[in-house]
Amino acid sequence: MTTLSFLWKLTWYRKGLFLWNALAWSLIYLAPIVPGLIMKQFFDMLTGHALYSFGIGALIAFLLLSALARVGFILFGFMTDVHFRFRLGGLLRRNLLKHVLKEPGARAIPGSSGEAISSFRDDVEQVEETVSWSADALGMMLFAAVSCFILIRIDAQMTLWVFLPLIIVVTVAQLSTAMLQKYRAASREATSRVTGAISEMFSTVQSVQVAGAEDRVIGRFKRLNAQRREAMLKDQLFTASLDSVFSNAVNLGTGLILLLAAEKMRGGGFTVGDFALFVYYLTFVTQFIQNFGKFMTYFKVSEVAKDRLLALLQGADPQRLTEHHPLYLRGELPEPEEPVRTKKDRLDVLEVHGLTYRYPETGRGIEGIGLRLERGSFTVITGRVGSGKTTLVRTLLGLLPKQAGEILWNGEPVTEPSEFFVPPRSAYTPQIPRLYSDTLENNILLGIRPEGERLRRAIRSAVLEEDLERLPQGLSTVIGPRGVKLSGGQAQRTAAARMFVRDAELLVFDDLSSALDVDTEWKLWERLEEQRQGAACLVISHRKAALMRADRIIVLKQGRVDAAGRLEELLETNEELQNLWHREE
């Protein structure tokens, strides 16, 4: 996708609004044409060369009307520009976020979250700026065409000197493209590294303090900041140098025009009104040349922004970035629709053959995994730390992109696990659940609106009812980073209730009971057995309460299936499970 086609598709997202914006700014830039002609008429009238017989009062009235009209055009232009830019940025961010949420969760963005936020903010704003300036560029070109036509009719040679700096500006902009893009890309990359470091520091404060690594972390942050400062200084210095070239080229042209005008006025072929018109238009021609140079700079820099935004798509179709979608900026937001359960969603049997995923950085992961889950079964995956348990369920659910293997749902191949394993087919509780600064109820429901009885059952299944009674406002209590701090066990059970309320066919638990006491864990598994209504459970755990309840246990070792079967037989035949079992004693 070229930069031009990228910007064109965005522009056409709200073509009506863009056309109004372009019309407004065209009128803003064309407005000075009228006062210039009025000024020419005034001075020609004083010297006896006037073409029309308007009085002083009429000229002043025309001048005031033209000024008021320009003020009105500017107000209208700013309104259309703000609305257009807001929608443009909203569309880009909406499309990027949609893609990120559809990607396998563990690989949703190519870098750190700080780098992604930098692109969502800075690169989108750069694209907004460029498209916004395209309306200015259209207005500036119209002004140049009309003023050029008027000035050529007065004196073609003088007009040439007025517009000669434009040629210099365009030439310099084209010659500086590669260097400009290089400096801007380095500046954005350095900024992304700094924001990424900030994100990492905030998310690992406790680990840094425990390790006593504050000085090393701060030292690294200072080095990254110094690199960012140097990169941004180069970028801004080069941009300022270009602006200086543009301005000085205009000033040189202005001096030449004044010298030529004086000579022509002495010869009598150039009136005072003509001179006044040229001088008046010079101000706006100067602005035109400077702004046109700025637009060229924005256009070149927007290519860097576009490439960084496309990098977030990780090889997906570039057209996703410019797809047209509603933004719902007015009125009530549409309520999220709960997925409608169909006969095909019912799980009878889930089969996995040869499932493989290895992390590119380390080469570790899982290889050749096979398993079979039947409706109503309770399957436990166990193994030592680092054996691949979490990698297995993440790859199965599409949170990591499988590199090999086949997944069958009732005998039908699952081609896109990340889109398939969602409610009502599947629900998942990760090892470290994410809670938001919102009410407990909203953290559980996440947008759906089930009947009250279903929510009550989910809370009971998650053994949350006693905790709920102790919260100051019950389900309306705000939890998360800006609310009541839940314990690790409470957070896990809140995430479990979030999963239970969706009544999925496949329930996947990643070490759900790791922060629970023995009694609470037994209650959770017993209540789950009472209320899961035929759902299959896939549980990662090394706890005895889960292993004793399992219909089938899969033991992983170094990313492969070491053994599979019932607890009694594995305790007799499998050394790996024997070690895990005795560690729990």
Coordinates of C-alpha atoms in Angstrom, one line a residue:
M1 CA 0.0 0.0 0.0
T2 CA 1.5 3.3 -1.1
T3 CA 1.3 6.3 1.2
L4 CA -0.9 8.1 -1.3
S5 CA -3.4 5.3 -1.5
F6 CA -3.4 4.9 2.3
L7 CA -4.1 8.6 2.8
W8 CA -6.7 8.6 0.0
K9 CA -8.7 5.7 1.5
L10 CA -8.7 7.4 4.9
T11 CA -9.8 10.7 3.4
W12 CA -12.8 9.0 1.7
Y13 CA -14.0 7.5 5.1
R14 CA -16.0 10.7 5.6
K15 CA -15.9 12.1 2.1
G16 CA -18.8 14.5 2.7
L17 CA -17.1 16.0 5.8
F18 CA -13.8 16.1 4.0
L19 CA -15.3 18.0 1.0
W20 CA -16.9 20.5 3.4
N21 CA -13.5 20.9 5.1
A22 CA -11.8 21.3 1.8
L23 CA -14.3 23.9 0.7
A24 CA -14.0 25.8 4.0
W25 CA -10.2 26.0 3.8
S26 CA -10.3 26.8 0.1
L27 CA -12.5 29.8 0.9
I28 CA -10.1 30.7 3.8
Y29 CA -7.1 30.8 1.4
L30 CA -9.0 32.4 -1.4
A31 CA -10.5 35.2 0.9
P32 CA -7.3 37.4 0.7
I33 CA -7.9 37.8 -3.1
V34 CA -10.7 40.2 -2.5
P35 CA -9.0 42.6 -0.1
G36 CA -6.0 42.8 -2.5
L37 CA -8.2 43.9 -5.3
I38 CA -9.9 46.4 -3.1
M39 CA -6.5 47.8 -2.0
K40 CA -5.4 48.1 -5.7
Q41 CA -8.6 50.0 -6.5
F42 CA -8.1 52.3 -3.6
F43 CA -4.5 53.3 -4.5
D44 CA -5.4 53.5 -8.2
M45 CA -8.3 55.8 -7.3
L46 CA -5.9 58.1 -5.5
T47 CA -3.5 58.3 -8.5
G48 CA -6.2 58.6 -11.1
H49 CA -5.7 55.1 -12.6
A50 CA -8.9 53.4 -11.1
L51 CA -10.9 51.2 -13.4
Y52 CA -14.1 51.4 -11.4
S53 CA -15.8 54.4 -9.8
F54 CA -16.4 53.2 -6.2
G55 CA -16.3 55.7 -3.4
I56 CA -14.1 55.4 -0.3
G57 CA -17.2 54.4 1.8
A58 CA -18.0 51.5 -0.6
L59 CA -14.4 50.3 -0.5
I60 CA -14.3 50.3 3.3
A61 CA -17.6 48.4 3.4
F62 CA -16.3 45.8 0.9
L63 CA -13.1 45.5 3.0
L64 CA -15.1 44.9 6.3
L65 CA -17.5 42.4 4.6
S66 CA -14.5 40.4 3.2
A67 CA -12.9 40.4 6.6
L68 CA -16.1 39.2 8.3
A69 CA -16.5 36.6 5.6
R70 CA -13.0 35.2 6.2
V71 CA -13.6 35.1 10.0
G72 CA -16.8 33.0 9.3
F73 CA -14.9 30.7 6.9
I74 CA -12.1 30.2 9.5
L75 CA -14.7 29.3 12.2
F76 CA -16.4 26.9 9.9
G77 CA -13.1 25.4 8.8
F78 CA -11.9 24.7 12.3
M79 CA -15.2 23.0 13.1
T80 CA -15.0 20.7 10.1
D81 CA -11.3 20.1 10.6
V82 CA -11.7 19.0 14.2
H83 CA -14.6 16.7 13.4
F84 CA -12.9 15.2 10.4
R85 CA -9.6 14.6 12.3
F86 CA -11.3 13.1 15.3
R87 CA -13.1 10.6 13.1
L88 CA -10.0 9.8 11.1
G89 CA -8.0 9.1 14.2
G90 CA -10.8 7.2 15.8
L91 CA -11.1 4.9 12.7
L92 CA -7.4 4.1 12.7
R93 CA -7.3 3.3 16.4
R94 CA -10.5 1.3 16.1
N95 CA -9.1 -0.8 13.3
L96 CA -5.8 -1.3 15.0
L97 CA -7.4 -2.3 18.3
K98 CA -9.8 -4.7 16.5
H99 CA -6.8 -6.4 14.8
V100 CA -4.8 -6.6 18.1
L101 CA -7.8 -8.2 19.9
K102 CA -8.3 -10.7 17.1
E103 CA -4.6 -11.8 17.1
P104 CA -3.3 -14.7 19.2
G105 CA -3.2 -13.1 22.7
A106 CA 0.4 -13.9 23.5
R107 CA 1.6 -12.4 20.2
A108 CA -1.0 -9.7 19.7
I109 CA 1.6 -6.9 19.3
P110 CA 5.1 -7.3 17.8
G111 CA 6.8 -5.3 20.6
S112 CA 6.1 -4.0 24.1
S113 CA 2.8 -2.4 25.1
G114 CA 4.6 0.9 25.5
E115 CA 5.8 0.8 21.9
A116 CA 2.2 0.0 20.7
I117 CA 0.8 2.9 22.7
S118 CA 3.4 5.2 21.1
S119 CA 2.2 4.2 17.7
F120 CA -1.5 4.5 18.7
R121 CA -0.8 8.0 19.8
D122 CA 2.1 9.6 17.8
D123 CA 1.8 7.8 14.5
V124 CA -2.0 8.2 14.3
E125 CA -1.7 11.9 15.1
Q126 CA 0.9 12.3 12.3
V127 CA -1.5 10.7 9.8
E128 CA -4.3 12.9 11.0
E129 CA -2.1 16.0 10.6
T130 CA -1.1 15.0 7.0
V131 CA -4.7 14.3 5.9
S132 CA -5.8 17.6 7.6
W133 CA -3.1 19.5 5.7
S134 CA -4.3 18.0 2.4
A135 CA -7.3 20.3 2.6
D136 CA -5.0 23.2 3.2
A137 CA -2.9 22.2 0.3
L138 CA -5.9 22.2 -2.0
G139 CA -6.9 25.7 -0.8
M140 CA -3.3 26.9 -1.2
M141 CA -3.1 25.6 -4.8
L142 CA -6.4 27.3 -5.6
F143 CA -5.1 30.6 -4.2
A144 CA -1.9 30.2 -6.1
A145 CA -3.8 29.6 -9.4
V146 CA -6.2 32.6 -8.9
S147 CA -3.5 35.0 -7.7
C148 CA -1.1 33.9 -10.4
F149 CA -3.8 34.5 -13.1
I150 CA -4.4 38.1 -11.7
L151 CA -0.7 38.9 -11.3
I152 CA 0.2 37.6 -14.8
R153 CA -2.4 39.9 -16.3
I154 CA -0.6 42.8 -14.6
D155 CA 3.0 41.7 -15.1
A156 CA 4.2 38.3 -16.1
Q157 CA 7.9 38.8 -15.3
M158 CA 7.1 40.0 -11.8
T159 CA 4.8 37.0 -11.3
L160 CA 7.6 34.7 -12.2
W161 CA 9.7 36.1 -9.4
V162 CA 6.8 35.7 -6.9
F163 CA 6.4 31.9 -7.6
L164 CA 10.0 31.1 -8.2
P165 CA 10.7 30.2 -4.5
L166 CA 7.9 27.5 -4.8
I167 CA 10.1 25.6 -7.2
I168 CA 13.0 25.8 -4.8
V169 CA 10.8 24.6 -1.9
V170 CA 9.5 21.6 -3.8
T171 CA 13.0 20.7 -5.0
V172 CA 14.5 20.9 -1.6
A173 CA 11.7 18.8 -0.1
Q174 CA 12.1 16.1 -2.7
L175 CA 15.9 16.0 -2.2
S176 CA 15.6 15.7 1.6
T177 CA 13.0 12.9 1.6
A178 CA 15.3 10.0 2.5
M179 CA 17.2 11.9 5.3
L180 CA 13.9 13.3 6.7
Q181 CA 12.3 9.8 6.9
K182 CA 15.5 8.3 8.4
Y183 CA 15.6 10.9 11.3
R184 CA 11.9 10.7 11.9
A185 CA 11.9 6.9 12.0
A186 CA 14.9 6.9 14.5
S187 CA 13.1 9.5 16.6
R188 CA 9.9 7.4 16.8
E189 CA 11.8 4.2 17.5
A190 CA 13.8 5.8 20.3
T191 CA 10.5 7.2 21.8
S192 CA 9.0 3.7 21.6
R193 CA 11.9 2.2 23.5
V194 CA 11.5 4.8 26.3
T195 CA 7.7 4.2 26.6
G196 CA 8.3 0.5 26.5
A197 CA 10.9 0.8 29.3
I198 CA 8.4 2.8 31.4
S199 CA 5.7 0.1 30.9
E200 CA 8.1 -2.6 32.0
M201 CA 9.2 -0.7 35.1
F202 CA 5.7 -0.1 36.2
S203 CA 4.7 -3.8 35.7
T204 CA 7.8 -5.2 37.5
V205 CA 8.2 -2.7 40.4
Q206 CA 8.1 -5.4 43.1
S207 CA 10.5 -7.7 41.3
V208 CA 13.0 -4.8 40.8
Q209 CA 12.8 -3.9 44.5
V210 CA 13.2 -7.5 45.6
A211 CA 16.3 -7.9 43.4
G212 CA 17.8 -4.6 44.5
A213 CA 18.1 -3.6 40.9
E214 CA 16.8 -0.1 41.1
D215 CA 20.1 1.5 40.1
R216 CA 20.5 -0.7 37.1
V217 CA 17.0 -0.2 35.9
I218 CA 17.2 3.6 36.3
G219 CA 20.6 3.6 34.5
R220 CA 19.1 1.7 31.6
F221 CA 16.2 4.2 31.5
K222 CA 18.7 7.1 31.5
R223 CA 20.6 5.6 28.5
L224 CA 17.4 5.1 26.5
N225 CA 16.3 8.6 27.3
A226 CA 19.7 10.0 26.2
Q227 CA 19.3 8.1 22.9
R228 CA 15.8 9.4 22.5
R229 CA 17.0 13.0 23.2
E230 CA 19.7 12.7 20.6
A231 CA 17.4 11.2 17.9
M232 CA 14.7 13.8 18.5
L233 CA 17.3 16.6 18.4
K234 CA 18.5 15.5 15.0
D235 CA 14.9 15.2 13.8
Q236 CA 13.9 18.6 15.0
L237 CA 17.1 20.3 13.9
F238 CA 16.7 18.9 10.3
T239 CA 13.1 19.9 10.2
A240 CA 14.0 23.4 11.5
S241 CA 16.7 23.6 8.8
L242 CA 14.2 22.9 6.1
D243 CA 11.8 25.5 7.5
S244 CA 14.7 28.0 7.4
V245 CA 15.5 27.1 3.8
F246 CA 11.9 27.6 2.9
S247 CA 11.6 31.0 4.7
N248 CA 14.9 32.4 3.3
A249 CA 14.0 31.4 -0.2
V250 CA 10.8 33.4 0.1
N251 CA 12.7 36.4 1.6
L252 CA 15.1 36.4 -1.3
G253 CA 12.3 36.4 -3.8
T254 CA 10.6 39.3 -1.9
G255 CA 13.8 41.4 -2.2
L256 CA 14.0 40.8 -6.0
I257 CA 10.3 41.7 -6.4
L258 CA 10.8 45.0 -4.6
L259 CA 13.8 45.9 -6.8
L260 CA 11.9 45.0 -10.0
A261 CA 8.8 46.9 -8.9
A262 CA 10.7 50.1 -8.2
E263 CA 12.3 50.0 -11.7
K264 CA 9.0 49.4 -13.4
M265 CA 7.2 52.2 -11.5
R266 CA 9.9 54.7 -12.6
G267 CA 9.1 53.6 -16.2
G268 CA 5.4 54.3 -15.7
G269 CA 4.2 50.8 -16.7
F270 CA 3.4 49.8 -13.1
T271 CA 0.8 51.7 -11.0
V272 CA 0.8 52.3 -7.3
G273 CA -2.2 50.0 -7.1
D274 CA -0.3 47.2 -8.9
F275 CA 2.5 47.6 -6.5
A276 CA 0.2 47.5 -3.5
L277 CA -1.5 44.4 -4.9
F278 CA 1.9 42.6 -5.4
V279 CA 3.0 43.6 -1.9
Y280 CA -0.3 42.5 -0.3
Y281 CA -0.3 39.2 -2.1
L282 CA 3.4 38.6 -1.2
T283 CA 2.4 38.0 2.5
F284 CA 0.0 35.2 1.5
V285 CA 2.3 33.9 -1.3
T286 CA 5.0 33.6 1.4
Q287 CA 2.6 31.7 3.7
F288 CA 1.6 29.5 0.7
I289 CA 5.2 28.6 -0.1
Q290 CA 6.1 27.9 3.6
N291 CA 2.9 25.9 4.2
F292 CA 3.3 24.0 1.0
G293 CA 6.8 23.0 2.1
K294 CA 5.4 22.0 5.5
F295 CA 2.7 19.8 3.7
M296 CA 5.4 18.1 1.7
T297 CA 7.3 17.4 4.9
Y298 CA 4.2 16.0 6.6
F299 CA 3.5 13.8 3.6
K300 CA 7.0 12.3 3.6
V301 CA 7.0 11.8 7.4
S302 CA 3.5 10.2 7.2
E303 CA 5.2 7.3 5.3
V304 CA 7.2 6.5 8.4
A305 CA 4.0 6.6 10.5
K306 CA 2.2 4.4 8.0
D307 CA 5.0 1.8 8.1
R308 CA 4.9 1.7 11.9
L309 CA 1.2 1.3 11.9
L310 CA 1.4 -1.5 9.4
A311 CA 4.0 -3.2 11.5
L312 CA 1.3 -3.6 14.2
L313 CA -0.7 -5.7 11.7
Q314 CA 2.2 -8.3 11.7
G315 CA 1.9 -9.2 8.0
A316 CA -1.9 -9.1 7.9
D317 CA -3.7 -7.4 4.9
P318 CA -2.8 -3.7 5.0
Q319 CA -6.4 -2.9 3.9
R320 CA -7.5 -3.7 7.5
L321 CA -6.0 -0.4 8.6
T322 CA -8.4 1.7 6.4
E323 CA -11.6 -0.4 6.5
H324 CA -14.7 1.8 7.0
H325 CA -16.7 1.1 10.2
P326 CA -19.1 3.1 12.3
L327 CA -17.6 4.8 15.4
Y328 CA -20.8 5.5 17.5
L329 CA -19.8 9.0 18.5
R330 CA -23.3 10.1 19.3
G331 CA -26.2 8.6 21.3
E332 CA -26.2 5.4 23.3
L333 CA -23.6 2.8 22.5
P334 CA -25.0 -0.5 21.2
E335 CA -25.1 -3.2 23.9
P336 CA -22.7 -6.1 23.3
E337 CA -24.6 -9.0 22.0
E338 CA -24.1 -12.3 23.7
P339 CA -23.2 -15.1 21.2
V340 CA -26.2 -17.2 20.2
R341 CA -25.6 -20.9 20.9
T342 CA -26.2 -23.3 18.0
K343 CA -26.2 -27.0 17.7
K344 CA -22.7 -26.9 16.1
D345 CA -21.4 -25.2 19.3
R346 CA -22.2 -28.3 21.4
L347 CA -19.0 -30.2 22.3
D348 CA -19.1 -34.0 21.9
V349 CA -15.4 -34.6 21.5
L350 CA -12.3 -32.4 21.0
E351 CA -9.3 -34.1 19.5
V352 CA -5.8 -32.7 19.2
H353 CA -3.1 -34.3 17.0
G354 CA 0.6 -33.3 16.8
L355 CA 0.1 -29.8 18.3
T356 CA 3.5 -28.0 18.2
Y357 CA 4.7 -24.5 19.1
R358 CA 8.2 -23.4 20.0
Y359 CA 9.2 -20.0 21.1
P360 CA 11.4 -18.3 18.5
E361 CA 13.7 -16.8 21.2
T362 CA 14.5 -20.0 23.1
G363 CA 13.4 -22.9 21.0
R364 CA 11.4 -24.3 24.0
G365 CA 7.7 -25.1 23.9
I366 CA 5.6 -28.1 23.0
E367 CA 5.9 -30.7 20.3
G368 CA 3.7 -33.4 18.9
I369 CA 1.0 -33.1 21.6
G370 CA -2.1 -35.3 21.3
L371 CA -5.2 -35.4 23.5
R372 CA -8.9 -36.2 23.4
L373 CA -11.6 -34.5 25.5
E374 CA -15.1 -35.9 25.6
R375 CA -18.2 -34.2 26.8
G376 CA -18.5 -34.0 30.6
S377 CA -14.9 -35.2 31.1
F378 CA -12.4 -33.7 33.6
T379 CA -8.9 -33.8 32.2
V380 CA -5.8 -32.6 34.1
I381 CA -2.5 -31.5 32.5
T382 CA 0.3 -31.7 35.0
G383 CA 4.1 -31.5 34.9
R384 CA 7.1 -29.6 36.3
V385 CA 7.6 -25.9 36.0
G386 CA 8.7 -25.2 32.4
S387 CA 7.3 -28.5 31.0
G388 CA 4.9 -26.7 28.6
K389 CA 1.6 -26.8 30.3
T390 CA 0.6 -23.2 29.8
T391 CA 2.0 -23.2 26.3
L392 CA -0.2 -26.2 25.5
V393 CA -3.5 -24.6 26.4
R394 CA -2.5 -21.2 24.9
T395 CA -1.6 -22.9 21.6
L396 CA -4.8 -25.0 21.7
L397 CA -6.9 -21.8 22.3
G398 CA -5.1 -19.8 19.6
L399 CA -3.4 -17.5 22.1
L400 CA -0.2 -18.7 20.5
P401 CA 0.0 -19.5 16.8
K402 CA 0.4 -23.2 16.3
Q403 CA 3.3 -24.2 14.1
A404 CA 2.0 -27.7 13.4
G405 CA -0.8 -30.1 14.3
E406 CA -4.5 -30.4 13.9
I407 CA -7.5 -29.5 16.2
L408 CA -10.9 -31.2 15.6
W409 CA -14.2 -30.1 17.2
N410 CA -16.7 -33.0 16.8
G411 CA -14.5 -34.2 13.9
E412 CA -14.5 -30.8 12.1
P413 CA -11.1 -29.1 11.7
V414 CA -10.6 -25.8 13.6
T415 CA -8.7 -23.5 11.2
E416 CA -8.6 -20.3 13.4
P417 CA -8.4 -21.3 17.0
S418 CA -8.2 -17.8 18.3
E419 CA -11.6 -17.0 16.7
F420 CA -13.2 -20.4 17.4
F421 CA -12.4 -20.9 21.1
V422 CA -14.6 -18.2 22.4
P423 CA -18.0 -18.4 24.3
P424 CA -20.3 -20.2 24.0
R425 CA -17.8 -22.9 22.8
S426 CA -15.0 -22.2 25.2
A427 CA -14.0 -20.1 28.2
Y428 CA -10.6 -19.7 29.8
T429 CA -9.1 -18.6 33.1
P430 CA -5.4 -17.7 32.8
Q431 CA -2.8 -18.3 35.5
I432 CA -2.7 -14.6 36.3
P433 CA -6.1 -13.1 35.7
R434 CA -6.6 -9.4 34.7
L435 CA -9.0 -7.3 36.7
Y436 CA -10.0 -3.8 35.8
S437 CA -10.8 -0.7 37.8
D438 CA -14.5 -1.3 37.7
T439 CA -17.3 -2.9 39.8
L440 CA -17.0 -6.6 40.7
E441 CA -20.1 -7.2 38.7
N442 CA -18.7 -5.6 35.5
N443 CA -15.5 -7.5 36.0
I444 CA -17.4 -10.7 35.9
L445 CA -19.9 -9.9 33.1
L446 CA -17.5 -8.0 30.8
G447 CA -20.5 -6.5 28.8
I448 CA -22.9 -9.4 28.8
R449 CA -26.3 -9.1 30.6
P450 CA -27.4 -12.5 31.7
E451 CA -30.4 -13.2 34.0
G452 CA -29.7 -12.8 37.7
E453 CA -29.9 -16.5 38.5
R454 CA -27.1 -17.3 36.1
L455 CA -24.8 -14.7 37.7
R456 CA -25.7 -16.1 41.1
R457 CA -24.8 -19.6 40.1
A458 CA -21.5 -18.4 38.6
I459 CA -20.6 -16.7 41.9
R460 CA -21.5 -19.7 43.9
S461 CA -19.5 -22.0 41.6
A462 CA -16.5 -19.8 42.1
V463 CA -16.9 -19.9 45.9
L464 CA -17.2 -16.1 46.0
E465 CA -20.4 -15.6 48.0
E466 CA -18.7 -15.2 51.4
D467 CA -16.2 -12.7 50.0
L468 CA -19.1 -10.9 48.4
E469 CA -20.8 -10.4 51.7
R470 CA -17.6 -8.8 53.2
L471 CA -17.2 -6.3 50.4
P472 CA -18.6 -2.8 51.3
Q473 CA -21.0 -2.6 48.4
G474 CA -21.3 -6.2 47.3
L475 CA -21.3 -6.6 43.5
S476 CA -21.1 -2.8 43.1
T477 CA -17.8 -2.6 44.9
V478 CA -15.1 -1.1 42.7
I479 CA -12.1 -3.5 42.5
G480 CA -8.8 -3.5 40.6
P481 CA -5.9 -1.0 40.6
R482 CA -8.1 1.9 41.6
G483 CA -10.5 0.1 44.0
V484 CA -10.5 -2.6 46.6
K485 CA -7.4 -4.8 46.4
L486 CA -8.4 -8.4 46.1
S487 CA -6.2 -11.2 47.3
G488 CA -4.6 -13.6 44.8
G489 CA -7.3 -16.3 45.6
Q490 CA -10.1 -13.8 45.3
A491 CA -8.8 -12.6 42.0
Q492 CA -8.6 -16.1 40.7
R493 CA -12.1 -16.9 41.8
T494 CA -13.4 -13.7 40.3
A495 CA -11.9 -14.8 37.0
A496 CA -13.5 -18.2 37.5
A497 CA -16.9 -16.6 38.0
R498 CA -16.3 -14.6 34.8
M499 CA -15.8 -18.0 33.0
F500 CA -18.7 -19.8 34.6
V501 CA -21.3 -17.1 33.8
R502 CA -20.7 -17.8 30.1
D503 CA -21.9 -21.4 30.3
A504 CA -19.3 -22.6 27.8
E505 CA -19.0 -26.1 26.4
L506 CA -15.2 -26.3 27.2
L507 CA -13.8 -24.8 30.4
V508 CA -10.0 -24.3 30.5
F509 CA -8.3 -23.6 33.9
D510 CA -4.6 -22.6 34.0
D511 CA -3.5 -23.4 37.6
L512 CA -6.7 -21.8 38.9
S513 CA -6.3 -23.2 42.5
S514 CA -2.7 -22.1 43.0
A515 CA -3.6 -19.3 45.4
L516 CA -6.5 -21.2 47.1
D517 CA -6.5 -23.0 50.4
V518 CA -7.3 -26.7 50.5
D519 CA -10.9 -26.3 51.7
T520 CA -11.8 -23.6 49.1
E521 CA -10.3 -25.6 46.3
W522 CA -12.3 -28.7 47.3
K523 CA -15.5 -26.6 47.4
L524 CA -14.7 -25.1 43.9
W525 CA -14.2 -28.5 42.2
E526 CA -17.3 -30.0 44.0
R527 CA -19.5 -27.1 42.9
L528 CA -18.2 -27.1 39.4
E529 CA -19.1 -30.8 39.2
E530 CA -22.6 -30.0 40.4
Q531 CA -23.3 -27.2 37.9
R532 CA -21.2 -27.6 34.8
Q533 CA -24.0 -29.3 32.9
G534 CA -21.9 -31.6 30.7
A535 CA -19.1 -29.1 29.9
A536 CA -15.7 -30.6 29.4
C537 CA -12.9 -29.3 31.7
L538 CA -9.3 -29.0 30.8
V539 CA -7.3 -28.2 34.0
I540 CA -3.6 -27.3 34.5
S541 CA -2.7 -28.3 38.0
H542 CA -0.4 -30.3 40.2
R543 CA -2.7 -30.1 43.2
K544 CA -4.0 -33.4 44.6
A545 CA -7.6 -32.1 44.8
A546 CA -7.6 -31.7 41.0
L547 CA -5.6 -34.9 40.2
M548 CA -7.9 -37.1 42.4
R549 CA -11.0 -35.8 40.5
A550 CA -9.5 -36.3 37.0
D551 CA -11.0 -38.8 34.5
R552 CA -7.7 -38.6 32.7
I553 CA -4.3 -37.1 33.5
I554 CA -1.7 -36.0 30.9
V555 CA 1.8 -35.7 32.2
L556 CA 4.1 -33.3 30.3
K557 CA 7.9 -33.5 30.4
Q558 CA 10.1 -31.1 28.4
G559 CA 7.3 -30.1 26.0
R560 CA 6.1 -33.7 25.2
V561 CA 3.5 -36.1 26.6
D562 CA 5.4 -38.3 29.1
A563 CA 2.4 -40.4 30.1
A564 CA -1.4 -40.3 30.1
G565 CA -4.0 -42.3 32.1
R566 CA -5.9 -42.4 35.4
L567 CA -4.3 -41.4 38.6
E568 CA -4.0 -44.9 40.1
E569 CA -2.1 -46.4 37.2
L570 CA 0.2 -43.4 36.7
L571 CA 1.2 -43.4 40.4
E572 CA 2.4 -47.0 39.8
T573 CA 4.1 -46.5 36.4
N574 CA 5.1 -42.9 35.9
E575 CA 8.1 -41.5 37.8
E576 CA 7.3 -37.9 36.8
L577 CA 3.9 -38.0 38.4
Q578 CA 5.2 -39.9 41.5
N579 CA 7.6 -37.0 42.1
L580 CA 4.9 -34.4 41.7
W581 CA 2.5 -36.3 44.0
H582 CA 5.0 -36.7 46.8
R583 CA 6.0 -33.0 46.6
E584 CA 2.4 -32.1 47.6
E585 CA 2.6 -34.1 50.8

